């Protein structure tokens, strides 16, 4: 029900503006979305919609009529809210859900049962790390153990779409076995 083009970013931006107009400090508002692109679009939409309403009384009245901002909002209020937002020296909390959880975990690692440094890796880095770990495992085993590892990987994936990893492992096993 929240597919592309349904106005999610617009609604979030207008809710954010409404909260600013109601006196909530910008650093106390949390806007969360799924992608970095959408997080950037929210801030952009907050600024552009505020500018529209500050410059065009019709846009302001339409937003009030649609219940997007408080009925008492004025162009002057919107300009003041934007000044407060743009002058905010604390970090605005417009982010992805991943970033939100990462910040929570980094703030309370012991409470989350985590020790050590917390890192987030993209898929390509994770694949490389997995292959390195598997190659290290292969290097430290003999031929019989390598066959066992290869068979276990085949059984674990049931021949599914992870064949590229399995093929890479088989190639690595064969290559390592030859050297």
Short mmCIF file of N, CA and C in Angstrom, two decimals:
data_model
loop_
_atom_site.label_atom_id
_atom_site.label_comp_id
_atom_site.label_asym_id
_atom_site.label_seq_id
_atom_site.Cartn_x
_atom_site.Cartn_y
_atom_site.Cartn_z
N UNK A 1 0.82 -1.20 0.00
CA UNK A 1 0.00 0.00 0.00
C UNK A 1 0.86 1.25 0.00
N UNK A 2 2.17 1.09 0.13
CA UNK A 2 3.07 2.24 0.16
C UNK A 2 4.03 2.17 -1.01
N UNK A 3 3.48 1.93 -2.19
CA UNK A 3 4.33 1.81 -3.37
C UNK A 3 4.80 3.18 -3.85
N UNK A 4 5.68 3.15 -4.83
CA UNK A 4 6.25 4.39 -5.36
C UNK A 4 5.16 5.32 -5.88
N UNK A 5 5.35 6.60 -5.63
CA UNK A 5 4.41 7.60 -6.15
C UNK A 5 3.15 7.80 -5.35
N UNK A 6 3.10 7.24 -4.13
CA UNK A 6 1.88 7.37 -3.33
C UNK A 6 1.92 8.57 -2.38
N UNK A 7 3.01 9.33 -2.39
CA UNK A 7 3.08 10.53 -1.57
C UNK A 7 3.66 10.34 -0.18
N UNK A 8 4.39 9.26 0.03
CA UNK A 8 4.98 9.02 1.35
C UNK A 8 5.93 10.13 1.75
N UNK A 9 6.82 10.50 0.84
CA UNK A 9 7.82 11.53 1.14
C UNK A 9 7.12 12.86 1.42
N UNK A 10 6.13 13.19 0.63
CA UNK A 10 5.38 14.42 0.82
C UNK A 10 4.72 14.43 2.20
N UNK A 11 4.07 13.34 2.55
CA UNK A 11 3.39 13.27 3.86
C UNK A 11 4.38 13.38 5.01
N UNK A 12 5.52 12.68 4.89
CA UNK A 12 6.53 12.77 5.95
C UNK A 12 7.05 14.20 6.07
N UNK A 13 7.31 14.84 4.94
CA UNK A 13 7.82 16.21 4.95
C UNK A 13 6.79 17.15 5.58
N UNK A 14 5.54 16.99 5.20
CA UNK A 14 4.49 17.87 5.75
C UNK A 14 4.28 17.61 7.24
N UNK A 15 4.40 16.37 7.67
CA UNK A 15 4.29 16.07 9.11
C UNK A 15 5.45 16.71 9.86
N UNK A 16 6.63 16.67 9.28
CA UNK A 16 7.82 17.29 9.87
C UNK A 16 7.59 18.80 10.00
N UNK A 17 7.13 19.43 8.92
CA UNK A 17 6.85 20.87 8.93
C UNK A 17 5.80 21.19 9.99
N UNK A 18 4.76 20.37 10.05
CA UNK A 18 3.70 20.57 11.04
C UNK A 18 4.26 20.53 12.46
N UNK A 19 5.17 19.61 12.71
CA UNK A 19 5.77 19.51 14.04
C UNK A 19 6.62 20.75 14.34
N UNK A 20 7.37 21.21 13.33
CA UNK A 20 8.15 22.44 13.51
C UNK A 20 7.23 23.62 13.84
N UNK A 21 6.13 23.71 13.10
CA UNK A 21 5.18 24.80 13.32
C UNK A 21 4.50 24.70 14.69
N UNK A 22 4.45 23.51 15.23
CA UNK A 22 3.85 23.31 16.56
C UNK A 22 4.85 23.54 17.68
N UNK A 23 6.08 23.93 17.32
CA UNK A 23 7.07 24.28 18.33
C UNK A 23 8.07 23.20 18.69
N UNK A 24 8.01 22.06 18.02
CA UNK A 24 8.96 20.99 18.31
C UNK A 24 10.32 21.39 17.72
N UNK A 25 11.37 21.23 18.52
CA UNK A 25 12.72 21.55 18.06
C UNK A 25 13.14 20.55 16.98
N UNK A 26 13.84 21.02 15.94
CA UNK A 26 14.22 20.12 14.84
C UNK A 26 15.01 18.89 15.29
N UNK A 27 15.89 19.04 16.28
CA UNK A 27 16.70 17.90 16.72
C UNK A 27 15.90 16.88 17.53
N UNK A 28 14.64 17.19 17.82
CA UNK A 28 13.78 16.26 18.57
C UNK A 28 12.81 15.51 17.67
N UNK A 29 12.91 15.74 16.37
CA UNK A 29 12.03 15.08 15.40
C UNK A 29 12.82 13.97 14.71
N UNK A 30 12.22 12.80 14.66
CA UNK A 30 12.85 11.66 14.00
C UNK A 30 12.02 11.30 12.77
N UNK A 31 12.67 11.32 11.61
CA UNK A 31 12.03 10.88 10.36
C UNK A 31 12.84 9.70 9.84
N UNK A 32 12.18 8.57 9.66
CA UNK A 32 12.86 7.35 9.27
C UNK A 32 12.26 6.80 7.98
N UNK A 33 13.15 6.36 7.10
CA UNK A 33 12.73 5.76 5.84
C UNK A 33 13.64 4.57 5.55
N UNK A 34 13.48 3.97 4.39
CA UNK A 34 14.23 2.76 4.09
C UNK A 34 15.52 2.98 3.33
N UNK A 35 15.60 4.02 2.52
CA UNK A 35 16.79 4.20 1.69
C UNK A 35 17.46 5.55 1.95
N UNK A 36 18.76 5.62 1.67
CA UNK A 36 19.48 6.89 1.79
C UNK A 36 18.90 7.93 0.84
N UNK A 37 18.53 7.47 -0.34
CA UNK A 37 17.94 8.38 -1.32
C UNK A 37 16.67 9.01 -0.76
N UNK A 38 15.81 8.21 -0.18
CA UNK A 38 14.56 8.72 0.38
C UNK A 38 14.82 9.66 1.55
N UNK A 39 15.82 9.36 2.37
CA UNK A 39 16.16 10.25 3.50
C UNK A 39 16.56 11.62 2.98
N UNK A 40 17.37 11.65 1.92
CA UNK A 40 17.76 12.92 1.32
C UNK A 40 16.56 13.64 0.71
N UNK A 41 15.66 12.87 0.11
CA UNK A 41 14.48 13.46 -0.50
C UNK A 41 13.55 14.07 0.53
N UNK A 42 13.50 13.49 1.73
CA UNK A 42 12.64 14.04 2.78
C UNK A 42 13.09 15.44 3.14
N UNK A 43 14.38 15.61 3.41
CA UNK A 43 14.88 16.94 3.76
C UNK A 43 14.65 17.91 2.61
N UNK A 44 14.92 17.47 1.40
CA UNK A 44 14.69 18.33 0.24
C UNK A 44 13.22 18.73 0.14
N UNK A 45 12.32 17.79 0.38
CA UNK A 45 10.89 18.06 0.30
C UNK A 45 10.44 18.99 1.43
N UNK A 46 11.02 18.85 2.61
CA UNK A 46 10.70 19.76 3.73
C UNK A 46 11.02 21.19 3.32
N UNK A 47 12.20 21.37 2.75
CA UNK A 47 12.63 22.72 2.36
C UNK A 47 11.79 23.25 1.20
N UNK A 48 11.58 22.43 0.16
CA UNK A 48 10.84 22.93 -1.00
C UNK A 48 9.38 23.21 -0.68
N UNK A 49 8.74 22.35 0.10
CA UNK A 49 7.33 22.59 0.46
C UNK A 49 7.21 23.80 1.37
N UNK A 50 8.16 23.98 2.27
CA UNK A 50 8.14 25.17 3.14
C UNK A 50 8.29 26.43 2.31
N UNK A 51 9.22 26.40 1.35
CA UNK A 51 9.41 27.56 0.48
C UNK A 51 8.15 27.87 -0.33
N UNK A 52 7.50 26.82 -0.84
CA UNK A 52 6.26 27.02 -1.59
C UNK A 52 5.22 27.73 -0.74
N UNK A 53 5.03 27.22 0.48
CA UNK A 53 4.01 27.80 1.36
C UNK A 53 4.40 29.20 1.82
N UNK A 54 5.71 29.44 2.00
CA UNK A 54 6.17 30.76 2.43
C UNK A 54 5.98 31.80 1.32
N UNK A 55 6.06 31.37 0.07
CA UNK A 55 5.95 32.29 -1.07
C UNK A 55 4.54 32.38 -1.64
N UNK A 56 3.75 31.32 -1.50
CA UNK A 56 2.44 31.25 -2.15
C UNK A 56 1.33 31.00 -1.13
N UNK A 57 0.53 32.03 -0.85
CA UNK A 57 -0.56 31.88 0.13
C UNK A 57 -1.55 30.77 -0.25
N UNK A 58 -1.71 30.52 -1.55
CA UNK A 58 -2.62 29.46 -2.00
C UNK A 58 -2.10 28.09 -1.58
N UNK A 59 -0.79 27.88 -1.74
CA UNK A 59 -0.18 26.60 -1.32
C UNK A 59 -0.33 26.42 0.18
N UNK A 60 -0.15 27.50 0.92
CA UNK A 60 -0.31 27.44 2.39
C UNK A 60 -1.75 27.07 2.75
N UNK A 61 -2.72 27.72 2.13
CA UNK A 61 -4.13 27.44 2.42
C UNK A 61 -4.51 26.01 2.03
N UNK A 62 -3.96 25.52 0.93
CA UNK A 62 -4.23 24.15 0.49
C UNK A 62 -3.69 23.15 1.53
N UNK A 63 -2.50 23.40 2.05
CA UNK A 63 -1.92 22.51 3.06
C UNK A 63 -2.74 22.53 4.35
N UNK A 64 -3.22 23.70 4.71
CA UNK A 64 -4.08 23.80 5.90
C UNK A 64 -5.39 23.07 5.66
N UNK A 65 -6.01 23.32 4.51
CA UNK A 65 -7.29 22.70 4.16
C UNK A 65 -7.18 21.17 4.15
N UNK A 66 -6.04 20.66 3.66
CA UNK A 66 -5.83 19.20 3.60
C UNK A 66 -5.41 18.61 4.93
N UNK A 67 -5.29 19.45 5.96
CA UNK A 67 -4.93 18.96 7.29
C UNK A 67 -3.47 18.62 7.43
N UNK A 68 -2.64 19.11 6.53
CA UNK A 68 -1.21 18.80 6.57
C UNK A 68 -0.45 19.63 7.58
N UNK A 69 -0.90 20.84 7.84
CA UNK A 69 -0.25 21.71 8.82
C UNK A 69 -1.31 22.35 9.69
N UNK A 70 -0.93 22.88 10.85
CA UNK A 70 -1.91 23.47 11.77
C UNK A 70 -2.68 24.62 11.14
N UNK A 71 -3.95 24.75 11.47
CA UNK A 71 -4.79 25.81 10.88
C UNK A 71 -4.28 27.23 11.15
N UNK A 72 -3.56 27.42 12.22
CA UNK A 72 -3.09 28.75 12.58
C UNK A 72 -1.77 29.12 11.88
N UNK A 73 -1.26 28.24 11.05
CA UNK A 73 0.02 28.49 10.38
C UNK A 73 -0.06 29.70 9.46
N UNK A 74 1.01 30.47 9.48
CA UNK A 74 1.11 31.63 8.60
C UNK A 74 2.42 31.54 7.83
N UNK A 75 2.53 32.36 6.80
CA UNK A 75 3.77 32.39 6.04
C UNK A 75 4.94 32.80 6.94
N UNK A 76 4.67 33.72 7.85
CA UNK A 76 5.70 34.16 8.78
C UNK A 76 6.15 32.99 9.68
N UNK A 77 5.18 32.18 10.17
CA UNK A 77 5.52 31.01 10.99
C UNK A 77 6.41 30.02 10.23
N UNK A 78 6.07 29.83 8.97
CA UNK A 78 6.83 28.89 8.15
C UNK A 78 8.26 29.39 7.96
N UNK A 79 8.42 30.66 7.69
CA UNK A 79 9.76 31.24 7.53
C UNK A 79 10.56 31.08 8.82
N UNK A 80 9.92 31.34 9.97
CA UNK A 80 10.60 31.18 11.27
C UNK A 80 10.99 29.72 11.51
N UNK A 81 10.09 28.80 11.16
CA UNK A 81 10.38 27.38 11.34
C UNK A 81 11.55 26.95 10.46
N UNK A 82 11.60 27.45 9.24
CA UNK A 82 12.70 27.11 8.34
C UNK A 82 14.01 27.69 8.83
N UNK A 83 13.97 28.90 9.34
CA UNK A 83 15.20 29.50 9.91
C UNK A 83 15.71 28.64 11.05
N UNK A 84 14.79 28.20 11.90
CA UNK A 84 15.17 27.36 13.04
C UNK A 84 15.77 26.03 12.55
N UNK A 85 15.15 25.45 11.53
CA UNK A 85 15.65 24.19 10.98
C UNK A 85 17.04 24.36 10.38
N UNK A 86 17.19 25.39 9.56
CA UNK A 86 18.46 25.59 8.87
C UNK A 86 19.58 26.06 9.81
N UNK A 87 19.20 26.67 10.93
CA UNK A 87 20.20 27.15 11.89
C UNK A 87 20.51 26.10 12.97
N UNK A 88 19.81 24.99 12.91
CA UNK A 88 19.99 23.95 13.93
C UNK A 88 21.43 23.45 13.91
N UNK A 89 22.11 23.61 15.05
CA UNK A 89 23.51 23.19 15.12
C UNK A 89 23.65 21.73 15.55
N UNK A 90 22.56 21.10 15.93
CA UNK A 90 22.59 19.69 16.29
C UNK A 90 22.20 18.87 15.06
N UNK A 91 22.57 17.62 15.06
CA UNK A 91 22.30 16.76 13.92
C UNK A 91 20.80 16.50 13.78
N UNK A 92 20.30 16.71 12.56
CA UNK A 92 18.91 16.39 12.28
C UNK A 92 18.78 14.88 12.19
N UNK A 93 17.68 14.36 12.67
CA UNK A 93 17.48 12.91 12.67
C UNK A 93 16.54 12.52 11.52
N UNK A 94 17.08 12.61 10.33
CA UNK A 94 16.38 12.16 9.13
C UNK A 94 17.29 11.08 8.55
N UNK A 95 16.88 9.83 8.69
CA UNK A 95 17.80 8.75 8.32
C UNK A 95 17.05 7.51 7.89
N UNK A 96 17.84 6.49 7.56
CA UNK A 96 17.26 5.19 7.22
C UNK A 96 17.03 4.40 8.51
N UNK A 97 16.20 3.41 8.40
CA UNK A 97 15.94 2.56 9.56
C UNK A 97 17.22 1.83 9.97
N UNK A 98 18.05 1.46 8.98
CA UNK A 98 19.34 0.82 9.29
C UNK A 98 20.22 1.74 10.12
N UNK A 99 20.31 3.00 9.72
CA UNK A 99 21.13 3.97 10.44
C UNK A 99 20.59 4.19 11.85
N UNK A 100 19.28 4.23 11.97
CA UNK A 100 18.67 4.41 13.29
C UNK A 100 19.08 3.28 14.22
N UNK A 101 18.91 2.04 13.77
CA UNK A 101 19.27 0.90 14.61
C UNK A 101 20.76 0.85 14.89
N UNK A 102 21.57 1.19 13.89
CA UNK A 102 23.01 1.23 14.10
C UNK A 102 23.37 2.25 15.19
N UNK A 103 22.76 3.42 15.15
CA UNK A 103 23.02 4.44 16.18
C UNK A 103 22.58 3.97 17.56
N UNK A 104 21.46 3.27 17.62
CA UNK A 104 20.99 2.73 18.91
C UNK A 104 21.99 1.71 19.44
N UNK A 105 22.40 0.79 18.58
CA UNK A 105 23.35 -0.26 18.99
C UNK A 105 24.69 0.36 19.39
N UNK A 106 25.16 1.36 18.62
CA UNK A 106 26.42 2.02 18.97
C UNK A 106 26.31 2.79 20.28
N UNK A 107 25.12 3.30 20.58
CA UNK A 107 24.92 4.03 21.83
C UNK A 107 24.82 3.11 23.03
N UNK A 108 24.30 1.90 22.82
CA UNK A 108 24.09 0.96 23.91
C UNK A 108 24.61 -0.43 23.57
N UNK A 109 25.90 -0.55 23.23
CA UNK A 109 26.41 -1.86 22.79
C UNK A 109 26.31 -2.94 23.88
N UNK A 110 26.64 -2.60 25.10
CA UNK A 110 26.61 -3.61 26.15
C UNK A 110 25.18 -4.08 26.42
N UNK A 111 24.24 -3.14 26.38
CA UNK A 111 22.84 -3.50 26.59
C UNK A 111 22.32 -4.40 25.48
N UNK A 112 22.94 -4.28 24.29
CA UNK A 112 22.56 -5.11 23.14
C UNK A 112 23.36 -6.40 23.09
N UNK A 113 24.26 -6.58 24.05
CA UNK A 113 25.08 -7.78 24.10
C UNK A 113 26.18 -7.81 23.06
N UNK A 114 26.68 -6.64 22.68
CA UNK A 114 27.69 -6.56 21.64
C UNK A 114 28.98 -6.01 22.23
N UNK A 115 30.07 -6.70 21.93
CA UNK A 115 31.39 -6.23 22.35
C UNK A 115 32.20 -5.93 21.10
N UNK A 116 33.06 -4.96 21.16
CA UNK A 116 33.92 -4.64 20.03
C UNK A 116 33.30 -3.61 19.10
N UNK A 117 34.00 -3.40 17.99
CA UNK A 117 33.58 -2.39 17.02
C UNK A 117 32.40 -2.89 16.19
N UNK A 118 31.51 -1.97 15.87
CA UNK A 118 30.33 -2.30 15.07
C UNK A 118 30.51 -1.69 13.68
N UNK A 119 30.42 -2.53 12.68
CA UNK A 119 30.60 -2.08 11.30
C UNK A 119 29.43 -2.57 10.45
N UNK A 120 29.11 -1.81 9.42
CA UNK A 120 28.12 -2.25 8.43
C UNK A 120 28.84 -2.34 7.10
N UNK A 121 28.68 -3.48 6.45
CA UNK A 121 29.33 -3.71 5.17
C UNK A 121 28.28 -3.86 4.08
N UNK A 122 28.64 -3.43 2.87
CA UNK A 122 27.73 -3.67 1.76
C UNK A 122 27.93 -5.09 1.25
N UNK A 123 27.03 -5.52 0.39
CA UNK A 123 27.03 -6.90 -0.08
C UNK A 123 28.35 -7.33 -0.72
N UNK A 124 28.96 -6.45 -1.52
CA UNK A 124 30.20 -6.85 -2.20
C UNK A 124 31.32 -7.11 -1.20
N UNK A 125 31.40 -6.30 -0.16
CA UNK A 125 32.43 -6.50 0.86
C UNK A 125 32.16 -7.80 1.63
N UNK A 126 30.91 -8.06 1.92
CA UNK A 126 30.55 -9.28 2.65
C UNK A 126 30.94 -10.51 1.83
N UNK A 127 30.63 -10.51 0.53
CA UNK A 127 30.99 -11.66 -0.32
C UNK A 127 32.50 -11.88 -0.33
N UNK A 128 33.26 -10.78 -0.45
CA UNK A 128 34.72 -10.90 -0.45
C UNK A 128 35.21 -11.47 0.87
N UNK A 129 34.63 -11.01 1.98
CA UNK A 129 35.04 -11.50 3.29
C UNK A 129 34.71 -12.99 3.44
N UNK A 130 33.54 -13.39 2.92
CA UNK A 130 33.16 -14.80 2.99
C UNK A 130 34.12 -15.66 2.19
N UNK A 131 34.44 -15.21 0.99
CA UNK A 131 35.36 -15.98 0.15
C UNK A 131 36.73 -16.07 0.79
N UNK A 132 37.21 -14.94 1.36
CA UNK A 132 38.52 -14.98 2.04
C UNK A 132 38.51 -15.97 3.20
N UNK A 133 37.41 -15.94 3.98
CA UNK A 133 37.32 -16.86 5.13
C UNK A 133 37.28 -18.31 4.65
N UNK A 134 36.53 -18.57 3.59
CA UNK A 134 36.46 -19.93 3.07
C UNK A 134 37.81 -20.36 2.48
N UNK A 135 38.47 -19.45 1.79
CA UNK A 135 39.80 -19.78 1.25
C UNK A 135 40.78 -20.08 2.37
N UNK A 136 40.72 -19.28 3.43
CA UNK A 136 41.60 -19.52 4.58
C UNK A 136 41.30 -20.90 5.18
N UNK A 137 40.02 -21.23 5.27
CA UNK A 137 39.61 -22.53 5.80
C UNK A 137 40.15 -23.66 4.91
N UNK A 138 40.04 -23.45 3.61
CA UNK A 138 40.51 -24.46 2.66
C UNK A 138 42.03 -24.64 2.77
N UNK A 139 42.75 -23.52 2.86
CA UNK A 139 44.22 -23.60 2.94
C UNK A 139 44.69 -24.37 4.18
N UNK A 140 43.89 -24.31 5.22
CA UNK A 140 44.29 -24.94 6.47
C UNK A 140 43.79 -26.38 6.61
N UNK A 141 43.24 -26.93 5.51
CA UNK A 141 42.72 -28.29 5.58
C UNK A 141 43.45 -29.17 4.57
N UNK A 142 43.29 -30.48 4.77
CA UNK A 142 43.89 -31.42 3.81
C UNK A 142 42.84 -31.76 2.74
N UNK A 143 43.21 -32.60 1.79
CA UNK A 143 42.34 -32.93 0.65
C UNK A 143 41.02 -33.56 1.10
N UNK A 144 41.06 -34.43 2.08
CA UNK A 144 39.84 -35.09 2.57
C UNK A 144 38.89 -34.05 3.18
N UNK A 145 39.44 -33.15 3.99
CA UNK A 145 38.62 -32.11 4.61
C UNK A 145 38.05 -31.15 3.55
N UNK A 146 38.84 -30.85 2.51
CA UNK A 146 38.35 -29.98 1.44
C UNK A 146 37.15 -30.61 0.74
N UNK A 147 37.22 -31.91 0.49
CA UNK A 147 36.08 -32.61 -0.13
C UNK A 147 34.85 -32.56 0.77
N UNK A 148 35.06 -32.72 2.06
CA UNK A 148 33.95 -32.65 3.02
C UNK A 148 33.32 -31.26 2.98
N UNK A 149 34.14 -30.22 2.99
CA UNK A 149 33.64 -28.84 2.95
C UNK A 149 32.84 -28.60 1.68
N UNK A 150 33.36 -29.02 0.55
CA UNK A 150 32.67 -28.84 -0.73
C UNK A 150 31.33 -29.56 -0.73
N UNK A 151 31.30 -30.80 -0.25
CA UNK A 151 30.05 -31.56 -0.19
C UNK A 151 29.05 -30.90 0.76
N UNK A 152 29.52 -30.43 1.89
CA UNK A 152 28.64 -29.75 2.84
C UNK A 152 28.03 -28.49 2.23
N UNK A 153 28.85 -27.72 1.51
CA UNK A 153 28.34 -26.52 0.85
C UNK A 153 27.28 -26.87 -0.19
N UNK A 154 27.53 -27.91 -0.95
CA UNK A 154 26.54 -28.35 -1.95
C UNK A 154 25.23 -28.76 -1.29
N UNK A 155 25.32 -29.52 -0.21
CA UNK A 155 24.10 -29.96 0.49
C UNK A 155 23.39 -28.79 1.16
N UNK A 156 24.15 -27.84 1.70
CA UNK A 156 23.55 -26.70 2.40
C UNK A 156 22.75 -25.81 1.47
N UNK A 157 23.18 -25.72 0.22
CA UNK A 157 22.49 -24.83 -0.73
C UNK A 157 21.47 -25.58 -1.58
N UNK A 158 21.42 -26.88 -1.50
CA UNK A 158 20.48 -27.69 -2.27
C UNK A 158 20.50 -27.32 -3.75
N UNK A 159 21.68 -26.92 -4.24
CA UNK A 159 21.82 -26.59 -5.66
C UNK A 159 21.07 -25.33 -6.05
N UNK A 160 20.81 -24.45 -5.10
CA UNK A 160 20.02 -23.25 -5.38
C UNK A 160 20.83 -22.18 -6.09
N UNK A 161 20.35 -20.96 -6.05
CA UNK A 161 20.95 -19.85 -6.80
C UNK A 161 22.32 -19.44 -6.27
N UNK A 162 22.77 -20.04 -5.20
CA UNK A 162 24.08 -19.68 -4.67
C UNK A 162 25.20 -20.47 -5.35
N UNK A 163 24.92 -20.96 -6.53
CA UNK A 163 25.91 -21.75 -7.27
C UNK A 163 27.18 -20.96 -7.52
N UNK A 164 27.06 -19.64 -7.69
CA UNK A 164 28.27 -18.86 -7.98
C UNK A 164 29.25 -18.97 -6.83
N UNK A 165 28.78 -18.94 -5.60
CA UNK A 165 29.66 -19.10 -4.45
C UNK A 165 30.23 -20.51 -4.41
N UNK A 166 29.35 -21.49 -4.65
CA UNK A 166 29.79 -22.88 -4.66
C UNK A 166 30.82 -23.10 -5.75
N UNK A 167 30.54 -22.57 -6.95
CA UNK A 167 31.49 -22.71 -8.06
C UNK A 167 32.82 -22.06 -7.71
N UNK A 168 32.76 -20.88 -7.10
CA UNK A 168 34.00 -20.21 -6.70
C UNK A 168 34.76 -21.06 -5.69
N UNK A 169 34.02 -21.67 -4.77
CA UNK A 169 34.67 -22.53 -3.76
C UNK A 169 35.29 -23.75 -4.42
N UNK A 170 34.53 -24.37 -5.33
CA UNK A 170 35.07 -25.55 -6.02
C UNK A 170 36.34 -25.18 -6.78
N UNK A 171 36.28 -24.05 -7.49
CA UNK A 171 37.45 -23.61 -8.23
C UNK A 171 38.63 -23.35 -7.30
N UNK A 172 38.33 -22.73 -6.16
CA UNK A 172 39.39 -22.44 -5.20
C UNK A 172 39.97 -23.75 -4.65
N UNK A 173 39.09 -24.71 -4.37
CA UNK A 173 39.55 -26.00 -3.86
C UNK A 173 40.43 -26.67 -4.90
N UNK A 174 39.96 -26.66 -6.15
CA UNK A 174 40.75 -27.30 -7.21
C UNK A 174 42.07 -26.57 -7.42
N UNK A 175 42.01 -25.25 -7.45
CA UNK A 175 43.23 -24.47 -7.64
C UNK A 175 44.19 -24.70 -6.50
N UNK A 176 43.69 -24.65 -5.28
CA UNK A 176 44.56 -24.82 -4.13
C UNK A 176 45.14 -26.23 -4.10
N UNK A 177 44.29 -27.20 -4.46
CA UNK A 177 44.74 -28.59 -4.48
C UNK A 177 45.86 -28.84 -5.47
N UNK A 178 45.89 -28.02 -6.55
CA UNK A 178 46.91 -28.20 -7.57
C UNK A 178 48.23 -27.55 -7.20
N UNK A 179 48.20 -26.54 -6.31
CA UNK A 179 49.44 -25.82 -6.00
C UNK A 179 50.17 -26.42 -4.83
#
